[in-house]
Tab-separated table of C-alpha atoms and ligand atoms in Angstrom:
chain	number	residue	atom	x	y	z
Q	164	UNK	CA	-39.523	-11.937	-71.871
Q	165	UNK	CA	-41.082	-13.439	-68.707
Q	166	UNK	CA	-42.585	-17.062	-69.167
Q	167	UNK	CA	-46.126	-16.705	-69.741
Q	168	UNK	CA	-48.183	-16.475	-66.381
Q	169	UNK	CA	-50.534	-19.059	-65.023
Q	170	UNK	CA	-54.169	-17.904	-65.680
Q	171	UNK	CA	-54.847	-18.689	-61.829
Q	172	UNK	CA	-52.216	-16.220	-60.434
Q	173	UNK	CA	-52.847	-13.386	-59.106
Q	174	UNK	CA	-52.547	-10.254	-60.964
Q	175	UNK	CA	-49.820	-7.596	-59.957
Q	176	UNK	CA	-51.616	-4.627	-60.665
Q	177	UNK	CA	-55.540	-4.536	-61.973
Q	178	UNK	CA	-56.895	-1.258	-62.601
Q	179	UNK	CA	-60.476	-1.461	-63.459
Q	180	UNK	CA	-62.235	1.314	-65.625
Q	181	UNK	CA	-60.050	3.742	-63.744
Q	182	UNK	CA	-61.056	7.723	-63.802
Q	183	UNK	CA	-59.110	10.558	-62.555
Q	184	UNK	CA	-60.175	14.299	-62.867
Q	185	UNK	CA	-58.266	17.180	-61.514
Q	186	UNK	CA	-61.048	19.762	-60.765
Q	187	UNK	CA	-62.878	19.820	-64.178
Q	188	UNK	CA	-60.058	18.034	-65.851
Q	189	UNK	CA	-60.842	14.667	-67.046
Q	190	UNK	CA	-57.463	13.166	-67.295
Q	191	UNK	CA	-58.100	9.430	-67.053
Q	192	UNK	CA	-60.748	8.324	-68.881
Q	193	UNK	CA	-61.871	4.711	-67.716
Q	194	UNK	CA	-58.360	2.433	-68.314
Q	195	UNK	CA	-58.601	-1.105	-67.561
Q	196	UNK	CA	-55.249	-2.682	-67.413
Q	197	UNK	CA	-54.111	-6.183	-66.052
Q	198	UNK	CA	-50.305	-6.635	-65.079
Q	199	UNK	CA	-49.222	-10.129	-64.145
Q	200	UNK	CA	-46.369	-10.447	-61.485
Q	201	UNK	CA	-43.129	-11.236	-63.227
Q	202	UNK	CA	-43.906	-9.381	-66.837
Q	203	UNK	CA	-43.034	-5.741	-68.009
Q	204	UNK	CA	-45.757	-3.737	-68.793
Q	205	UNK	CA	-44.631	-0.332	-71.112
Q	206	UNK	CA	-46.628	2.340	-71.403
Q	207	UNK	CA	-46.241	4.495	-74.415
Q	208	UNK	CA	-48.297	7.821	-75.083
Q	209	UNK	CA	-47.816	11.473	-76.012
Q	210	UNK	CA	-47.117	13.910	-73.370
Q	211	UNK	CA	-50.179	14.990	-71.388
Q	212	UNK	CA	-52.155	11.316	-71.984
Q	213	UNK	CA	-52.163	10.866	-68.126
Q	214	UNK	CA	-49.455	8.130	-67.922
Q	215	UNK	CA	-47.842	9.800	-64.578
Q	216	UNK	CA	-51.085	10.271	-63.514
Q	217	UNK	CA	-51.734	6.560	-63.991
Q	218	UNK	CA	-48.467	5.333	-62.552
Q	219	UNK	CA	-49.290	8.224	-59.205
Q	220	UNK	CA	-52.476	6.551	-58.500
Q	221	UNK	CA	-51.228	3.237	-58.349
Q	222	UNK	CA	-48.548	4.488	-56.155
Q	223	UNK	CA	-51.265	6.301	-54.175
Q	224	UNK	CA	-49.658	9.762	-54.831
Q	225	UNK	CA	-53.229	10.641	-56.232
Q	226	UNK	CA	-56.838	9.945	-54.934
Q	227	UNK	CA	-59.034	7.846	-57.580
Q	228	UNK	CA	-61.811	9.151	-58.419
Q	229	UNK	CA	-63.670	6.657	-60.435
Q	230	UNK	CA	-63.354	2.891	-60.429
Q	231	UNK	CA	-60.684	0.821	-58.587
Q	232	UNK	CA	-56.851	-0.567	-58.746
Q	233	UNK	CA	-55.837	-4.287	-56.918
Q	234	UNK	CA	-52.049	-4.276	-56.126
Q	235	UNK	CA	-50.854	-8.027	-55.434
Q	236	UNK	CA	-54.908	-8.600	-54.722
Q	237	UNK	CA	-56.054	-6.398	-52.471
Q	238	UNK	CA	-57.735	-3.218	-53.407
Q	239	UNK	CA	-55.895	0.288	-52.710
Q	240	UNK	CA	-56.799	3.213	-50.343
Q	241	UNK	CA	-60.080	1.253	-49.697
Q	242	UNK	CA	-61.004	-1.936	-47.103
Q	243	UNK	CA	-64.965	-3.362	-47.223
Q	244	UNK	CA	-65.799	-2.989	-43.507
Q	245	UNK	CA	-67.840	-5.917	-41.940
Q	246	UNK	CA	-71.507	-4.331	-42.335
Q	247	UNK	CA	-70.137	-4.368	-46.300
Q	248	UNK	CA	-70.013	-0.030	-46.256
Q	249	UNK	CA	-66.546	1.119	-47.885
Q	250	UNK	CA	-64.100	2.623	-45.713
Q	251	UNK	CA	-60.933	4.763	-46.806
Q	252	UNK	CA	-57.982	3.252	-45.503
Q	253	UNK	CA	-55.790	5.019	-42.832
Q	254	UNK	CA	-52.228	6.380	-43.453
Q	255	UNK	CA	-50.825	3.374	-41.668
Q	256	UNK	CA	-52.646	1.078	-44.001
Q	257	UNK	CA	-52.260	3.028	-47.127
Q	258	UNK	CA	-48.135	3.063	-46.409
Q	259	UNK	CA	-48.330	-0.431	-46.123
Q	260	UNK	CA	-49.952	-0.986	-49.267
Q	261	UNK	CA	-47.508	1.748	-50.718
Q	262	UNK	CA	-44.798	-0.369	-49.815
Q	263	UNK	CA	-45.042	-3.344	-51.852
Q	264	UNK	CA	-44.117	-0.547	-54.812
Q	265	UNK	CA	-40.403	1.256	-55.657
Q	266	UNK	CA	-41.421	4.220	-57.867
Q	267	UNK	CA	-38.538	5.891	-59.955
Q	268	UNK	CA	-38.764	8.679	-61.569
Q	269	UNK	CA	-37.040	10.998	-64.251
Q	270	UNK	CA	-35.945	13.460	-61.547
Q	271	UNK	CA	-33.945	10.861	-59.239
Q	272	UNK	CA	-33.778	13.906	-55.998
Q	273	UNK	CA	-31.405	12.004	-54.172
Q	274	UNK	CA	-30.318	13.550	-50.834
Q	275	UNK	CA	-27.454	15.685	-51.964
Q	276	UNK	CA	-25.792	15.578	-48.614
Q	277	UNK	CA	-25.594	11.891	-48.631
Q	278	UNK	CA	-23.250	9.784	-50.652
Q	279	UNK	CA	-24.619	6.817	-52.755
Q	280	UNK	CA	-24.714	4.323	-49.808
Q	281	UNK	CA	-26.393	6.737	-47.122
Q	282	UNK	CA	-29.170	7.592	-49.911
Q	283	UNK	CA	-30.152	3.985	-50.263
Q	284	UNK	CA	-29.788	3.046	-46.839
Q	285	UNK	CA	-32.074	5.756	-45.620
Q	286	UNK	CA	-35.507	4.765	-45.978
Q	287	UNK	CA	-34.428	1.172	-44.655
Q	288	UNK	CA	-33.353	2.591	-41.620
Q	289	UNK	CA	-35.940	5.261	-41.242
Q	290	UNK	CA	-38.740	3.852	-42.626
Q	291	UNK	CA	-38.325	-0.129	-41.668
Q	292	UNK	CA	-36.139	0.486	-38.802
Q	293	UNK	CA	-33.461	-1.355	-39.767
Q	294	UNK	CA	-30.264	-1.947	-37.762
Q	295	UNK	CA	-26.899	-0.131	-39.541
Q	296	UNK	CA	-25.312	-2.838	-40.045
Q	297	UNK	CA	-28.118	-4.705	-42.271
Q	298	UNK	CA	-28.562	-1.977	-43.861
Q	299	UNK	CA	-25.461	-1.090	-45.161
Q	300	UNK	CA	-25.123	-4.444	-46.281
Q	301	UNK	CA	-28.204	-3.757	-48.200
Q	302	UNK	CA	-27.265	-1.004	-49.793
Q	303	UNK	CA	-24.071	-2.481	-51.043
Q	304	UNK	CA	-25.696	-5.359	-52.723
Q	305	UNK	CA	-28.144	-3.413	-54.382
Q	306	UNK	CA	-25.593	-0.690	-55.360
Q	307	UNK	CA	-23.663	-3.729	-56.573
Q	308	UNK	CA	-26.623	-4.693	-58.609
Q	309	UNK	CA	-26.534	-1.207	-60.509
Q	310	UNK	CA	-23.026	-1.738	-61.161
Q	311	UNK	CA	-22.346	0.969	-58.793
Q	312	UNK	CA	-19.687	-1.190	-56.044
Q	313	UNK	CA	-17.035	1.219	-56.640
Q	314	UNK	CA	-18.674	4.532	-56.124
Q	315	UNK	CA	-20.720	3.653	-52.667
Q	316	UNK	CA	-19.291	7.008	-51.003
Q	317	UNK	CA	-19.402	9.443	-53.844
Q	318	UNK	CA	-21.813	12.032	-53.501
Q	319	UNK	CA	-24.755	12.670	-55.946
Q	320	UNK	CA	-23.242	16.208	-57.020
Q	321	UNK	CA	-19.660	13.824	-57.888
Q	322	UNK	CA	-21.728	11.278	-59.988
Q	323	UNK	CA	-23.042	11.579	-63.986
Q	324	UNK	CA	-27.243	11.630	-64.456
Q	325	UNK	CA	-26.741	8.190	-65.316
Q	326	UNK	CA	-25.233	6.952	-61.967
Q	327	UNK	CA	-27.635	8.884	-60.041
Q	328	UNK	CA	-30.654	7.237	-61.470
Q	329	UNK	CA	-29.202	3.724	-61.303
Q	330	UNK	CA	-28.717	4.858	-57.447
Q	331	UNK	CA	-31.957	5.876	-56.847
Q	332	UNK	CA	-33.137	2.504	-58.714
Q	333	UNK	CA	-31.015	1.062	-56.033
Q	334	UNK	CA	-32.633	3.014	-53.518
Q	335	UNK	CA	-36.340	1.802	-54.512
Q	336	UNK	CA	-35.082	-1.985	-54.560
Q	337	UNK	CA	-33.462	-1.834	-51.102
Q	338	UNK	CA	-37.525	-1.155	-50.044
Q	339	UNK	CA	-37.812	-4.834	-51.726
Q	340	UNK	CA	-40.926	-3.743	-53.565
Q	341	UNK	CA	-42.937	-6.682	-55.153
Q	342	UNK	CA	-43.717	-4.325	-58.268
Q	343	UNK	CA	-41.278	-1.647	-59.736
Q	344	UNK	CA	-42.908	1.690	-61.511
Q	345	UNK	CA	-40.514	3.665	-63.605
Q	346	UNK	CA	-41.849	7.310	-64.734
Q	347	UNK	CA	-39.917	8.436	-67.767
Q	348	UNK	CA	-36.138	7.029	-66.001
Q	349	UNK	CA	-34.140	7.946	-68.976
Q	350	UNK	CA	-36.371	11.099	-70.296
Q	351	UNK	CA	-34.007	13.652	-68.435
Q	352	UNK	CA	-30.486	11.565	-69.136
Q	353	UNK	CA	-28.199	13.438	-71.890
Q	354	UNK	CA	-27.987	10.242	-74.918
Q	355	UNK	CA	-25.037	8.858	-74.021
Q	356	UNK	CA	-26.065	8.136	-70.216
Q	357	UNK	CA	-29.403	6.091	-71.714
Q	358	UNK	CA	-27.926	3.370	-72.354
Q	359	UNK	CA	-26.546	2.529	-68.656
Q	360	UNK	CA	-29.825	2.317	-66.904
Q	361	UNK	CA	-31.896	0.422	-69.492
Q	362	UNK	CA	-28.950	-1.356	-69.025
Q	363	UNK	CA	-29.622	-2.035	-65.304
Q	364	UNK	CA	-33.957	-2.049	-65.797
Q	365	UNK	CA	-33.609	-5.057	-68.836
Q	366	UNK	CA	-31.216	-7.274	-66.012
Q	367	UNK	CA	-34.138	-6.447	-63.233
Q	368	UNK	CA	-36.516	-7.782	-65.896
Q	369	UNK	CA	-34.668	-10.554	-66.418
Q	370	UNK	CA	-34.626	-11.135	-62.702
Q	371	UNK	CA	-38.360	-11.452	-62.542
Q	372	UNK	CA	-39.040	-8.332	-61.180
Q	373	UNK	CA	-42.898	-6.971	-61.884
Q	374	UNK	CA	-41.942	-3.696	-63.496
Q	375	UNK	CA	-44.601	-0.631	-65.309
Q	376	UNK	CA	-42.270	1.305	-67.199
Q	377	UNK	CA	-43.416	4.498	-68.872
Q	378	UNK	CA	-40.576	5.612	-71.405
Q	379	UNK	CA	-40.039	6.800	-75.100
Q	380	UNK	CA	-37.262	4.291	-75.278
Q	381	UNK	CA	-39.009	1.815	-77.854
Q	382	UNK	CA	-36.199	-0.082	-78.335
Q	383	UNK	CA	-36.452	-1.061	-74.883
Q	384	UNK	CA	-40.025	-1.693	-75.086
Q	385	UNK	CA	-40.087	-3.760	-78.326
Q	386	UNK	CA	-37.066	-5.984	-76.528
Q	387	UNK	CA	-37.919	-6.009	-72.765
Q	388	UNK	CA	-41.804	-5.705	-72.739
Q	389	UNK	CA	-44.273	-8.218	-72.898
Q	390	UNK	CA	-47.383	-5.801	-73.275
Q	391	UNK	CA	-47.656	-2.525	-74.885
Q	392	UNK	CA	-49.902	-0.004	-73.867
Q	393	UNK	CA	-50.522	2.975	-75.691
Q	394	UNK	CA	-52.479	5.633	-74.392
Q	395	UNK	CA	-53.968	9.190	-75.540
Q	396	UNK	CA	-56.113	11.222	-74.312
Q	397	UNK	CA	-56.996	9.441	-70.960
Q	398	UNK	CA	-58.148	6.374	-72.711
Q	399	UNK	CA	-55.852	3.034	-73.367
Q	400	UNK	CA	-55.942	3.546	-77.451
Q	401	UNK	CA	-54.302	-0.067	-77.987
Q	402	UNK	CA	-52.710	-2.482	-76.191
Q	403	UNK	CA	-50.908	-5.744	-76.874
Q	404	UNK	CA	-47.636	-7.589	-76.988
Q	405	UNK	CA	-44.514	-6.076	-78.089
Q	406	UNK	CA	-45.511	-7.149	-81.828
Q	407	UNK	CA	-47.951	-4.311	-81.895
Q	408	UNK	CA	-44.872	-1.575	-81.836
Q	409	UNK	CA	-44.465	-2.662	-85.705
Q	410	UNK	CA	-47.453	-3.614	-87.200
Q	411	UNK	CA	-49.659	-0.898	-84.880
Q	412	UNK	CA	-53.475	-0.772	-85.528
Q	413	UNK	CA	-54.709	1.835	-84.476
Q	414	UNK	CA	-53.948	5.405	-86.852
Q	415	UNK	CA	-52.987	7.241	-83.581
Q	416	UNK	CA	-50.816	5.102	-82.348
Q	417	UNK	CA	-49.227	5.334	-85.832
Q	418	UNK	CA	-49.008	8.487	-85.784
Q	419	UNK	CA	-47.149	8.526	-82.508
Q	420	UNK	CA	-44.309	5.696	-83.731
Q	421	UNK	CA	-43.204	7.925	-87.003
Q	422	UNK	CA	-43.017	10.816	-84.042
Q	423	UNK	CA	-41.097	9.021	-81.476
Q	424	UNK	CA	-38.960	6.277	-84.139
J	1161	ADP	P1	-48.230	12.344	-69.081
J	1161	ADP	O1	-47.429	11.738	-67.976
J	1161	ADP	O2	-48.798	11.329	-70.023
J	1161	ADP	O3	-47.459	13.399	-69.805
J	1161	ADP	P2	-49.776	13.484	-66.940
J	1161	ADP	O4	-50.398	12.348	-66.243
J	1161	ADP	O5	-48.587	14.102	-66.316
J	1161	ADP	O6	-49.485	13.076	-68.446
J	1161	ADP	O7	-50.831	14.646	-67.120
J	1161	ADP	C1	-52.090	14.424	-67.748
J	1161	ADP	C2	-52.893	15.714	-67.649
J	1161	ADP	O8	-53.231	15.932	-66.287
J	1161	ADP	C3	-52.172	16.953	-68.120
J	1161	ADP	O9	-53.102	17.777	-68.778
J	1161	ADP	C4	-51.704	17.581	-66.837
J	1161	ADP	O10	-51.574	18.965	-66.982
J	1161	ADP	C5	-52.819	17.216	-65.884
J	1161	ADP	N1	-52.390	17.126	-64.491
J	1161	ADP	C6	-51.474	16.271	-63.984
J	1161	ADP	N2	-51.332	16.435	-62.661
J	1161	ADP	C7	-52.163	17.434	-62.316
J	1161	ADP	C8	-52.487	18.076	-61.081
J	1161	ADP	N3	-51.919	17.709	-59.923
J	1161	ADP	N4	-53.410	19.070	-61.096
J	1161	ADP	C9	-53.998	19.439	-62.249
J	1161	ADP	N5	-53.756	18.867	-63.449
J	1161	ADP	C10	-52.848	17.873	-63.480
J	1162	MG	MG1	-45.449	11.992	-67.428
């Protein structure tokens, strides 16, 4: 677990009575939800409690529709112009914000024509304009951080589910986000290739690296985590520190630990 935060710093991520409805569809309900920079936040919930949709907004994959989110401070997809009127941010802006986050995800779509290295120097060189050179170096220090230094020129199609997430965890930290958001990681890995990238997410953790993971793994959680949030329904139903996975309060949240244990 991360040392406990100073109250003064500056949160990671603060969403404030956040809402997000898809036409008619109410999906996120007013969450409020603090994340200090060097802790792991997991969020636990049934299928269909809007924890994607949670992790998308804060990623800006998805416009907010009620309330706001602060990443590192500074509020997202909005700026308060000087006459004090709200104005949306432009693309240039919102990529910037989008930047200080690596999002992974439990489909890893890594460029299938690229080997390892090429897929995590990419956006380096595409996106920051990095030289070759740098970039390669890059890649094979965080492929080396994934354990992955001896397959840099496989292809994806030549390496297990397990390899190809850890490369497209690479891929997110060679972006050096400030904050890490993992969407289900392990959810589409057969058993045996679990174990590999929790593996590789508990030694980021114990690097100091911010990180919102969304998983079933609550092993993981109860060991890495050091706040539990479980939602249902579009509403945060309890939240807490990892203590809460054993001696849970709330009846649905019960419920959802005899499903899931
Ligand atoms: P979870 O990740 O907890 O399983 P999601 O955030 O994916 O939940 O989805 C929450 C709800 O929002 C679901 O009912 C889902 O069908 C709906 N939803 C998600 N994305 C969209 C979308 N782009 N358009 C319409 N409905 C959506
Ligand atoms: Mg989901």
């Amino acid at each position: 677990m991360a040392d406990t935060t100073t109250k003064d710093a500056v949160p990671a991520v603060k969403a404030t009575q956040v809402h997000k409805a898809f036409g008619d569809l109410h999906v996120l309900k007013g969450i409020d939800l603090t994340v200090m920079p060097g802790t792991v936040t997991v969020i636990l919930g049934p299928s269909g409690s809007g924890k994607s949709t949670f992790l998308r907004l804060i990623n800006q994959l998805e416009t907010i529709t009620g309330g706001e989110i602060e990443v590192d401070g500074e509020r997202i997809g909005v700026k308060t112009r000087p006459d004090g009127q709200l104005q949306l941010l432009n693309d240039k802006e919102i990529a910037q914000q989008r930047a200080k986050l690596g999002m992974v995800f439990q489909k890893y779509n890594l460029f299938p024509h690229m080997t390892a290295l090429e897929n995590v120097m990419e956006a380096p060189v595409h996106v920051k304009r990095m030289g070759k050179a740098e970039a390669r170096r890059l890649a094979v220090e965080e492929l080396s951080r994934v354990g992955l230094a001896d397959r840099l020129d496989y292809y994806p199609g030549q390496l297990s589910g397990g390899q190809q997430q850890r490369v497209a965890i690479a891929r997110a930290l060679a972006m050096k986000p400030d904050i890490m958001l993992f969407d289900e990681p392990t959810s589409a890995l057969d058993p045996e290739l679990v174990g590999e990238v929790l593996t590789v997410m508990r030694q980021l953790a114990a690097d100091g690296m911010t990180m919102v993971v969304v998983t079933h793994e609550i092993g993981f959680a109860r060991e890495v985590a050091d706040q539990i949030v479980f939602m249902d329904g579009g509403v945060v139903v309890e939240q807490g520190g990892p203590d809460i996975i054993d001696q849970p309060k709330e009846p649905r949240f019960r419920d959802f630990l005899q499903h899931v244990l």
